[in-house]
mmCIF file of C-alpha atoms in Angstrom:
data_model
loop_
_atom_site.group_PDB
_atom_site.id
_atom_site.type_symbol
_atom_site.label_atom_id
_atom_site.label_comp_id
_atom_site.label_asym_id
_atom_site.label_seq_id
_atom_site.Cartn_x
_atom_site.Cartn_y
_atom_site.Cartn_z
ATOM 1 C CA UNK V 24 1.082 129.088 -38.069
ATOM 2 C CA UNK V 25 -2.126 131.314 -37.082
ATOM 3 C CA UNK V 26 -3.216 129.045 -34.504
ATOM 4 C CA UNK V 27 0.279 128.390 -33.138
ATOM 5 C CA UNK V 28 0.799 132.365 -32.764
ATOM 6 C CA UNK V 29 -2.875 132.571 -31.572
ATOM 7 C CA UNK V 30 -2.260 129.534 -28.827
ATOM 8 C CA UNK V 31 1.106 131.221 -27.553
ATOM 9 C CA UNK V 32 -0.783 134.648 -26.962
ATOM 10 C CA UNK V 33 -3.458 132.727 -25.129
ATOM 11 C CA UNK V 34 -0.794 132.144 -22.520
ATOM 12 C CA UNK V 35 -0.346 135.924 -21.545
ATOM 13 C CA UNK V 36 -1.893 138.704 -20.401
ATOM 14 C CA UNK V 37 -2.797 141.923 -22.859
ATOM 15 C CA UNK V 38 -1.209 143.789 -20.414
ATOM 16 C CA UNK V 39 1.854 141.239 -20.174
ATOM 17 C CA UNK V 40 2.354 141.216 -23.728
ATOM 18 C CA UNK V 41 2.196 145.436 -24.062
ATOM 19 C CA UNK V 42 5.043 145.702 -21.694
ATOM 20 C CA UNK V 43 7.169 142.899 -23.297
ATOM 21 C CA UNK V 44 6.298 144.240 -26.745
ATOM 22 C CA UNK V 45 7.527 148.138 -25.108
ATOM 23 C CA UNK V 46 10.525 146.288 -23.312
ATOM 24 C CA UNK V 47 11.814 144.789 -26.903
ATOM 25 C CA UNK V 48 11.239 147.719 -28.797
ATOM 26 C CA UNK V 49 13.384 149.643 -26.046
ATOM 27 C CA UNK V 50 15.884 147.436 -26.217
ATOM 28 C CA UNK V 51 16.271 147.669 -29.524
ATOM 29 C CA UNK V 52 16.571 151.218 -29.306
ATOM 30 C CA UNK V 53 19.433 151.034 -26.828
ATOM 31 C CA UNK V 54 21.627 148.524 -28.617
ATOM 32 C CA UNK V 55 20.805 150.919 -32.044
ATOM 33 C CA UNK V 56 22.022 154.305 -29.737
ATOM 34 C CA UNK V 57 25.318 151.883 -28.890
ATOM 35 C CA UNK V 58 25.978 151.052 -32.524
ATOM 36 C CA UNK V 59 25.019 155.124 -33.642
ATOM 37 C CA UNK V 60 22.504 154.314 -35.765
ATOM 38 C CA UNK V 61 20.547 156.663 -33.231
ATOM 39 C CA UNK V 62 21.007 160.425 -32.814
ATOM 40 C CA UNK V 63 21.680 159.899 -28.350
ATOM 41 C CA UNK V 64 23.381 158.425 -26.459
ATOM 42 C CA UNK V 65 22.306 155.219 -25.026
ATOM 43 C CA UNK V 66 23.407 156.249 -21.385
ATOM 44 C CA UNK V 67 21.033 159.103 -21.779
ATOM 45 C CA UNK V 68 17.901 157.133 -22.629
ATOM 46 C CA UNK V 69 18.813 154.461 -19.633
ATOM 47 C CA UNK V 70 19.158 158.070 -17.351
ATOM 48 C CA UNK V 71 15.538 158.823 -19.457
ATOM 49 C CA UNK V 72 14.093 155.859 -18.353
ATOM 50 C CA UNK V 73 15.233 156.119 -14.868
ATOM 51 C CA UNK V 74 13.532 159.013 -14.510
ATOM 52 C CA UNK V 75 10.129 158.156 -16.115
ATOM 53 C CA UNK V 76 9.902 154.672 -14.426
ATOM 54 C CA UNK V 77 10.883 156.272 -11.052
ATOM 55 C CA UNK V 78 8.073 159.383 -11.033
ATOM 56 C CA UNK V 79 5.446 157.369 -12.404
ATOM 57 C CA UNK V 80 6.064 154.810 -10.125
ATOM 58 C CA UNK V 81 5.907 157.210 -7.082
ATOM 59 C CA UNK V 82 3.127 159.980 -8.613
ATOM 60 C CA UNK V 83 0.907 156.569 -9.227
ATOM 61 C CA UNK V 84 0.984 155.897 -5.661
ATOM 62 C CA UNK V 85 0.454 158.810 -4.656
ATOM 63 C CA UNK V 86 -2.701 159.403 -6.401
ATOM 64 C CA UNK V 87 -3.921 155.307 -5.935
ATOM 65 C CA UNK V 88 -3.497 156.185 -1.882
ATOM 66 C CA UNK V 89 -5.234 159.224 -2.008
ATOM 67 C CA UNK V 90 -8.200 158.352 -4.017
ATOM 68 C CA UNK V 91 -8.040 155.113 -2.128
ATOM 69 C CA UNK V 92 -8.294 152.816 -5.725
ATOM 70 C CA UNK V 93 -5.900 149.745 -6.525
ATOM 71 C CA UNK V 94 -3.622 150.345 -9.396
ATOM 72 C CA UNK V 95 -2.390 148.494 -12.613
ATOM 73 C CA UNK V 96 1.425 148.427 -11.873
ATOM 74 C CA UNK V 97 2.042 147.261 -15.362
ATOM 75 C CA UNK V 98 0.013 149.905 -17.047
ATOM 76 C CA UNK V 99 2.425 152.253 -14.880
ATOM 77 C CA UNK V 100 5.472 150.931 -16.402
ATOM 78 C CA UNK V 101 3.380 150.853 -19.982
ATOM 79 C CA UNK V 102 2.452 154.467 -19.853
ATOM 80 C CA UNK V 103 6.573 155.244 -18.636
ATOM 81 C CA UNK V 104 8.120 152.887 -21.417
ATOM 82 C CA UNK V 105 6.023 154.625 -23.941
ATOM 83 C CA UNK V 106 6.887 158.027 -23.013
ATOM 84 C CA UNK V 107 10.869 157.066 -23.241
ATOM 85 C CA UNK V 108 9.987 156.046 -26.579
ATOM 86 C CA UNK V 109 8.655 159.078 -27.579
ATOM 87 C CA UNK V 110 10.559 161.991 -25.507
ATOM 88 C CA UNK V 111 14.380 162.683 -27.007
ATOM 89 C CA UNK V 112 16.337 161.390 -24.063
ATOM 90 C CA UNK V 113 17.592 164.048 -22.016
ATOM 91 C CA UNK V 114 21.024 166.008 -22.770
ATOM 92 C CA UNK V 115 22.308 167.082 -19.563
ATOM 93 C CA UNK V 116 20.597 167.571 -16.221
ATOM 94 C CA UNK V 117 19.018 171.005 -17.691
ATOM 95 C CA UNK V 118 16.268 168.728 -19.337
ATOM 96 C CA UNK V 119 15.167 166.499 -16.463
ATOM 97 C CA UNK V 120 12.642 168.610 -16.137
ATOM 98 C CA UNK V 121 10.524 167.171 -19.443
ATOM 99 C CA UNK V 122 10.538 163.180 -18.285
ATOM 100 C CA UNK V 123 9.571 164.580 -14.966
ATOM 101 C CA UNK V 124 6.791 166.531 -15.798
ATOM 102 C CA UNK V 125 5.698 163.955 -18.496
ATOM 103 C CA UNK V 126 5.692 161.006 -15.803
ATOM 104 C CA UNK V 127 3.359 163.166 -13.640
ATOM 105 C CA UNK V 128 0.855 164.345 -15.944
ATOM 106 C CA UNK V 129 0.437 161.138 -17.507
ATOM 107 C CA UNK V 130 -0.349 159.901 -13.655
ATOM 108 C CA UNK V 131 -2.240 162.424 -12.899
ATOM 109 C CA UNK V 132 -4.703 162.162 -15.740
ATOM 110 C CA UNK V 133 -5.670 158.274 -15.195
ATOM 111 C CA UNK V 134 -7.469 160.094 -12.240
ATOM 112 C CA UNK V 135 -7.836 163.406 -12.912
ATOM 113 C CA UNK V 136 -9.211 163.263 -16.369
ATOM 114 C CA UNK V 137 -11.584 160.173 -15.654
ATOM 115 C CA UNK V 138 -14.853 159.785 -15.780
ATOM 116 C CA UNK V 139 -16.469 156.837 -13.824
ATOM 117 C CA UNK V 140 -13.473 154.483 -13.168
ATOM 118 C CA UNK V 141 -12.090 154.794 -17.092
ATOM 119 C CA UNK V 142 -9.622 157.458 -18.224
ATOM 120 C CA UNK V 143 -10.741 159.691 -21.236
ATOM 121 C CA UNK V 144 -7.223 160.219 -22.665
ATOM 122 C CA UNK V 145 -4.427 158.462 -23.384
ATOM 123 C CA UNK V 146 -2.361 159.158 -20.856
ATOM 124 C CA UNK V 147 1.268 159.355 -22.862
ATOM 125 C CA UNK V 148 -0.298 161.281 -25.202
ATOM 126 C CA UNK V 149 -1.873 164.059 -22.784
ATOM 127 C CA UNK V 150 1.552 164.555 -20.838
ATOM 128 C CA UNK V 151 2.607 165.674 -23.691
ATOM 129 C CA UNK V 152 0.029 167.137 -25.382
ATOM 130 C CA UNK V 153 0.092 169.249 -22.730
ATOM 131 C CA UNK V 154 3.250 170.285 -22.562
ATOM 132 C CA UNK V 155 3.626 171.278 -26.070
ATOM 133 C CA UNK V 156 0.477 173.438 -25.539
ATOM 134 C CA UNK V 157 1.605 175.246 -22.543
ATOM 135 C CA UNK V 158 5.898 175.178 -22.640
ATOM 136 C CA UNK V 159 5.778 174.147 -26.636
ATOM 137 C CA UNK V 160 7.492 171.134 -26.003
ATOM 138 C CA UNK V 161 6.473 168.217 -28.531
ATOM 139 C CA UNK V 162 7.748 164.949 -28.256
ATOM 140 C CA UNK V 163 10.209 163.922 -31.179
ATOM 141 C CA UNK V 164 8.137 160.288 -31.052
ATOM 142 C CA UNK V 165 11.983 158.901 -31.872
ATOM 143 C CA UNK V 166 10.594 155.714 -32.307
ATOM 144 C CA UNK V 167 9.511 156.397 -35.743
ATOM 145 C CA UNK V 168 12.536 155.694 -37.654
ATOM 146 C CA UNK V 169 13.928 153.629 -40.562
ATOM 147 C CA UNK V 170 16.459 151.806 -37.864
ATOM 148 C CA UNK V 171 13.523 150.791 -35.554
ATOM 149 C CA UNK V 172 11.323 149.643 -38.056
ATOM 150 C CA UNK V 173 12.386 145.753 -38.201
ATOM 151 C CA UNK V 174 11.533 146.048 -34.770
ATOM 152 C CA UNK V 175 8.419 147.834 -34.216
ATOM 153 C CA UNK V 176 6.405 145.564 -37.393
ATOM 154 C CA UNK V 177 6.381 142.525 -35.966
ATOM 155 C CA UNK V 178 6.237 143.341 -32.174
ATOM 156 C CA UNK V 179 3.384 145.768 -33.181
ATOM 157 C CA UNK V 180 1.555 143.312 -34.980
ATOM 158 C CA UNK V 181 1.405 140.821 -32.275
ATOM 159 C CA UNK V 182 0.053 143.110 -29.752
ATOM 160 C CA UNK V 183 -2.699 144.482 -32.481
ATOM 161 C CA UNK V 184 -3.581 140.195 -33.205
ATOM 162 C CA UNK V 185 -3.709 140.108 -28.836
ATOM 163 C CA UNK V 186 -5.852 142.901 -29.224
ATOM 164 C CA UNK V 187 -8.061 142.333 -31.962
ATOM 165 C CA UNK V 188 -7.653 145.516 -33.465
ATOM 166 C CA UNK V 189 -6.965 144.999 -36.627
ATOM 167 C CA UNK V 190 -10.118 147.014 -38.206
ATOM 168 C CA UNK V 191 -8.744 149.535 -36.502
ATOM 169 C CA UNK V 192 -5.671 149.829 -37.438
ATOM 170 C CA UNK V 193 -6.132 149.575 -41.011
ATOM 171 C CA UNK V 194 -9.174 151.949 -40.958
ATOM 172 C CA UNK V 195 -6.644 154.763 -39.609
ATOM 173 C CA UNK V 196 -3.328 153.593 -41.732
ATOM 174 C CA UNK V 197 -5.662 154.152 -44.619
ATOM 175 C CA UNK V 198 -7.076 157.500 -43.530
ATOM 176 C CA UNK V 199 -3.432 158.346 -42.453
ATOM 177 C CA UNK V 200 -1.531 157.953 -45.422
ATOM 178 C CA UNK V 201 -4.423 159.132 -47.803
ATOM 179 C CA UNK V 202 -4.430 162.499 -46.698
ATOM 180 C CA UNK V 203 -0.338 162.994 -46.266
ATOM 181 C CA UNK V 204 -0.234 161.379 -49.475
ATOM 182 C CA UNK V 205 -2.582 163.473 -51.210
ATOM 183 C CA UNK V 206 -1.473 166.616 -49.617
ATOM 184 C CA UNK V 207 2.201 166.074 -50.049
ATOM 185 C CA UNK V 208 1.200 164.998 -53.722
ATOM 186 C CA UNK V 209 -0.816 168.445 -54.524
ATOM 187 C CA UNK V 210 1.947 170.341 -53.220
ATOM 188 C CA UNK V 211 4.519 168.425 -55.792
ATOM 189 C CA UNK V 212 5.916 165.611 -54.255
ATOM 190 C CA UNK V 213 6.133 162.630 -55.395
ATOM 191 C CA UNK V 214 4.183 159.566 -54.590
ATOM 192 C CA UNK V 215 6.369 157.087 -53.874
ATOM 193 C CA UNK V 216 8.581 158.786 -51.513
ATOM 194 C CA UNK V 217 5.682 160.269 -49.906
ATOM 195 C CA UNK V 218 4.442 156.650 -48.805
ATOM 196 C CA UNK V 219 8.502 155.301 -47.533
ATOM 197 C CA UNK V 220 8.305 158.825 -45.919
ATOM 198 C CA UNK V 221 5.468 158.165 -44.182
ATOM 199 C CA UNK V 222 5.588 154.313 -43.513
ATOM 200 C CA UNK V 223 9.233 154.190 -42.560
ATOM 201 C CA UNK V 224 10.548 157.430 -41.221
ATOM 202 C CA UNK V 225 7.563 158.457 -39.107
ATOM 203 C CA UNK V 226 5.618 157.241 -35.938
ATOM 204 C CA UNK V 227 2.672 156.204 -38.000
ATOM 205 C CA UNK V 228 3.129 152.590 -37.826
ATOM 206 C CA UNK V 229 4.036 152.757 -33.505
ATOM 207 C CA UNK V 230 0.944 154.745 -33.155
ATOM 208 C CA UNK V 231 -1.159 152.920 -35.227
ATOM 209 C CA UNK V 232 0.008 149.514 -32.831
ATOM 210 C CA UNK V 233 0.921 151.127 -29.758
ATOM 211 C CA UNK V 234 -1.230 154.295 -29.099
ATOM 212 C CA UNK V 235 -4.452 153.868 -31.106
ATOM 213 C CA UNK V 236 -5.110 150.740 -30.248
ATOM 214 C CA UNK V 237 -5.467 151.207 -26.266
ATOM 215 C CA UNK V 238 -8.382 149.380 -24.988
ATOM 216 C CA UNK V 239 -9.558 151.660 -22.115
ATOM 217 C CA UNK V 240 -9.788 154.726 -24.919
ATOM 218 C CA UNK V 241 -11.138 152.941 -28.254
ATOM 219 C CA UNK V 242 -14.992 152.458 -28.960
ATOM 220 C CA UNK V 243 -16.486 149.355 -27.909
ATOM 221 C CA UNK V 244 -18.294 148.655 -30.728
ATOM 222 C CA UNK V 245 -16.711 147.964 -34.979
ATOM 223 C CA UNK V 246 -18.665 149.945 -36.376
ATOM 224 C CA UNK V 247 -18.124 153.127 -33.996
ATOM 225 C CA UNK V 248 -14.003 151.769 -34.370
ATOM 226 C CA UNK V 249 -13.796 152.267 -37.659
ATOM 227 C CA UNK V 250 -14.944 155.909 -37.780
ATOM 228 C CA UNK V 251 -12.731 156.867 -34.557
ATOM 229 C CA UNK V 252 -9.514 155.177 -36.692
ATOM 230 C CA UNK V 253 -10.828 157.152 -39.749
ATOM 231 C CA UNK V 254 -10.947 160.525 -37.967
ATOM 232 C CA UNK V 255 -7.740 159.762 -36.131
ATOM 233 C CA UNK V 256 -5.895 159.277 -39.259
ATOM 234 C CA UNK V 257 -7.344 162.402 -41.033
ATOM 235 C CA UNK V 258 -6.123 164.518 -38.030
ATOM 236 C CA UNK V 259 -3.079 162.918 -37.832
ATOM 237 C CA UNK V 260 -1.385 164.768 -41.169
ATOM 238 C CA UNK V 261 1.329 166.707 -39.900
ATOM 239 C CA UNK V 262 0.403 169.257 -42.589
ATOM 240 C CA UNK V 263 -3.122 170.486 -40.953
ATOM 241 C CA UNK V 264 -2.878 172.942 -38.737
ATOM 242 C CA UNK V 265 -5.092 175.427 -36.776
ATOM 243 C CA UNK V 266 -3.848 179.134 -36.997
ATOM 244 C CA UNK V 267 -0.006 178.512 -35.891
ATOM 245 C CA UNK V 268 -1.200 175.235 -34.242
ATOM 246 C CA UNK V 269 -0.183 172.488 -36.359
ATOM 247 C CA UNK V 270 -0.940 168.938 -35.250
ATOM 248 C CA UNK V 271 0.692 166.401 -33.850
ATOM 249 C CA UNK V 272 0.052 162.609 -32.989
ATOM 250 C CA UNK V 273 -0.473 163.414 -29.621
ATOM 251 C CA UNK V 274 -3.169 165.705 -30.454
ATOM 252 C CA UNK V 275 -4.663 163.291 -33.010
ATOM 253 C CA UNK V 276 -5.428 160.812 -30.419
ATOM 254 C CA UNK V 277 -6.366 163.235 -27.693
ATOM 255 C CA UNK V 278 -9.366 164.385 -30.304
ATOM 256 C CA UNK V 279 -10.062 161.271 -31.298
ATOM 257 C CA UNK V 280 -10.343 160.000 -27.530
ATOM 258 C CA UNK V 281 -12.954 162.982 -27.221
ATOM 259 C CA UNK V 282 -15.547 161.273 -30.101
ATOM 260 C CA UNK V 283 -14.987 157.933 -28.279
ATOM 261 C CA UNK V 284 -15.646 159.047 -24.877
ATOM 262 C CA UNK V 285 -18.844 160.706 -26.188
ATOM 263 C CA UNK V 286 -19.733 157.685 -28.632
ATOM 264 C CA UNK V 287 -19.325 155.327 -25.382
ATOM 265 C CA UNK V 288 -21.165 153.977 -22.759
ATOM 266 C CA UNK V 289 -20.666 156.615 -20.123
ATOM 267 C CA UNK V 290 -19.851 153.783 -17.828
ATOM 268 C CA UNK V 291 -16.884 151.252 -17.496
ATOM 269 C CA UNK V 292 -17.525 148.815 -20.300
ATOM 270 C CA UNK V 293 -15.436 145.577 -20.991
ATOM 271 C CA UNK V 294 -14.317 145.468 -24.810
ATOM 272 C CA UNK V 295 -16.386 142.279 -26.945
ATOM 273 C CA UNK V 296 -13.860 139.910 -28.750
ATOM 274 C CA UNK V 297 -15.061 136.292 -29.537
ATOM 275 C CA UNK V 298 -14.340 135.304 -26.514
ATOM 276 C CA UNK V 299 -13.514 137.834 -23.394
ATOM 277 C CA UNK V 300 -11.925 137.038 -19.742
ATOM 278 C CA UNK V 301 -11.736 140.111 -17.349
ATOM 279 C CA UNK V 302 -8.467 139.648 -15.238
ATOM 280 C CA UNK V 303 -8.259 142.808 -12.951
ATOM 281 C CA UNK V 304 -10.078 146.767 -12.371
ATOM 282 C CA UNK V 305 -9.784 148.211 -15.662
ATOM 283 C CA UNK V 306 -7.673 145.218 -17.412
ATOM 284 C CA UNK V 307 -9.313 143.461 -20.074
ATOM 285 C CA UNK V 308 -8.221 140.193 -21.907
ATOM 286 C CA UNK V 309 -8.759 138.710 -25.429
ATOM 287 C CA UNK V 310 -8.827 135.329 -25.395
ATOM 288 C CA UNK V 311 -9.025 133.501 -28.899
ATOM 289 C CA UNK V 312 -11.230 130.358 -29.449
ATOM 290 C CA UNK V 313 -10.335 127.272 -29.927
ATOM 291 C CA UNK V 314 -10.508 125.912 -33.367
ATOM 292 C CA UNK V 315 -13.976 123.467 -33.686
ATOM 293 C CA UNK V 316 -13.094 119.869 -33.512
#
């Protein structure tokens, strides 16, 4: 069965396979929204989308012309697909302002916040990073709930097998849930629905698959992955804060893109897997071996 899922992703691009795993999940959001297992409408998150796939498209260009670079079109419509699955779709025309602004800062930083042909952040999670920093905005990472779950396991686990990722994963579920579990416990919650709370009704398991696991912004090395998945999952407790700055997932990632930027090669670098293929600028592609005859 391992070989037959491993020969199947052979036959498709990383990048293919993010944006078909994004597209699904999406989908599955829409037809929940119809059936109200959602808290919006579905009209509003096609309007949502509209908006994110349109400015990213167009801010994209913009910035590939002007810094005279060719551009991944299909990490475009990645970046946009997970933004609309992580910003509450908009309410009335009063709050097209936040897809807007979240399409073109999460342009903007593939080349303003770059360093040598690689982006340092994760460019979802700086939009809005940003704007809960500066308009205290945060995104409601919808996506996270007990309705989307039979959805986002499997898809998520097929892009993690594509990628190869699966040390890193674990090493931050296991960081994650250790220290919301064992801060929820000391304050007198109970175990048990401490872990459904976090595995089901959060964005813990998206992020883990969707977010954390972005080549361009992970170490290039296991042992260095490990400790960025650890320290992403310590930070990622939605109990820590800073003053009256409590964290976020966005912020998790953005500090735990800071260790791997410094931890890295200060260079582009293509990410090792048992066997590697590179397909296009700043696209790389796992490639699984063929079992020994």
């Amino acid at each position: 069965m391992i070989r037959f899922i491993d020969n199947q992703l052979n036959k498709i691009t990383m990048y293919r396979l993010a944006l078909y795993v994004l597209i699904f999940m999406l989908g599955a959001g829409f037809l929940l929204s119809t059936a109200h297992q959602l808290p919006f409408d579905p009209l509003a998150l096609l309007l949502t989308l509209g908006i994110l796939l349109a400015v990213s498209w167009l801010t994209n260009r913009l910035f590939a012309r002007a810094f005279g670079v060719p551009a991944n079109v299909e990490s475009v419509y990645i970046t946009a697909l997970i933004l609309v699955l992580i910003i509450t779709p908009v309410q009335g025309w009063g709050d097209v302002w936040l897809p807007f602004w979240a399409a073109v800062l999460s342009m903007a930083s593939k080349y303003l916040v770059a360093w040598r042909g690689r982006h340092i952040f994760n460019p979802a999670a700086f939009a809005v990073a940003v704007m809960y920093l500066t308009v205290n905005q945060s995104a409601s990472w919808w996506v996270g709930s007990g309705p989307m779950l039979p959805f986002v396991l499997p898809a998520g686990l097929l892009l993690v097998r594509k990628l190869a990722r699966f040390d890193l994963m674990l090493s931050f579920l296991l960081s994650a849930l250790g220290i919301t579990v064992l801060v929820d416990v000391f304050s007198g919650a109970s175990l048990l629905p401490s872990l459904q709370d976090a595995l089901i009704y959060s964005p813990l398991l998206f992020f883990a698959f969707i977010i954390l696991t972005e080549p361009l912004t992970t170490p290039p090395t296991r042992p260095l992955r490990l400790a960025y998945g650890a320290l992403v999952g310590l930070l990622f407790a939605p109990q820590l804060h800073i003053a009256p700055l409590y964290m976020t997932p966005e912020l998790a990632i953005l500090i735990g893109n800071i260790y791997s930027f410094i931890v890295s090669p200060k260079a582009r670098y293509s990410l090792r897997a048992k066997e590697r293929a590179r397909i296009a600028p700043d696209t790389y592609e796992f490639v699984f071996p063929a079992p020994a005859r």
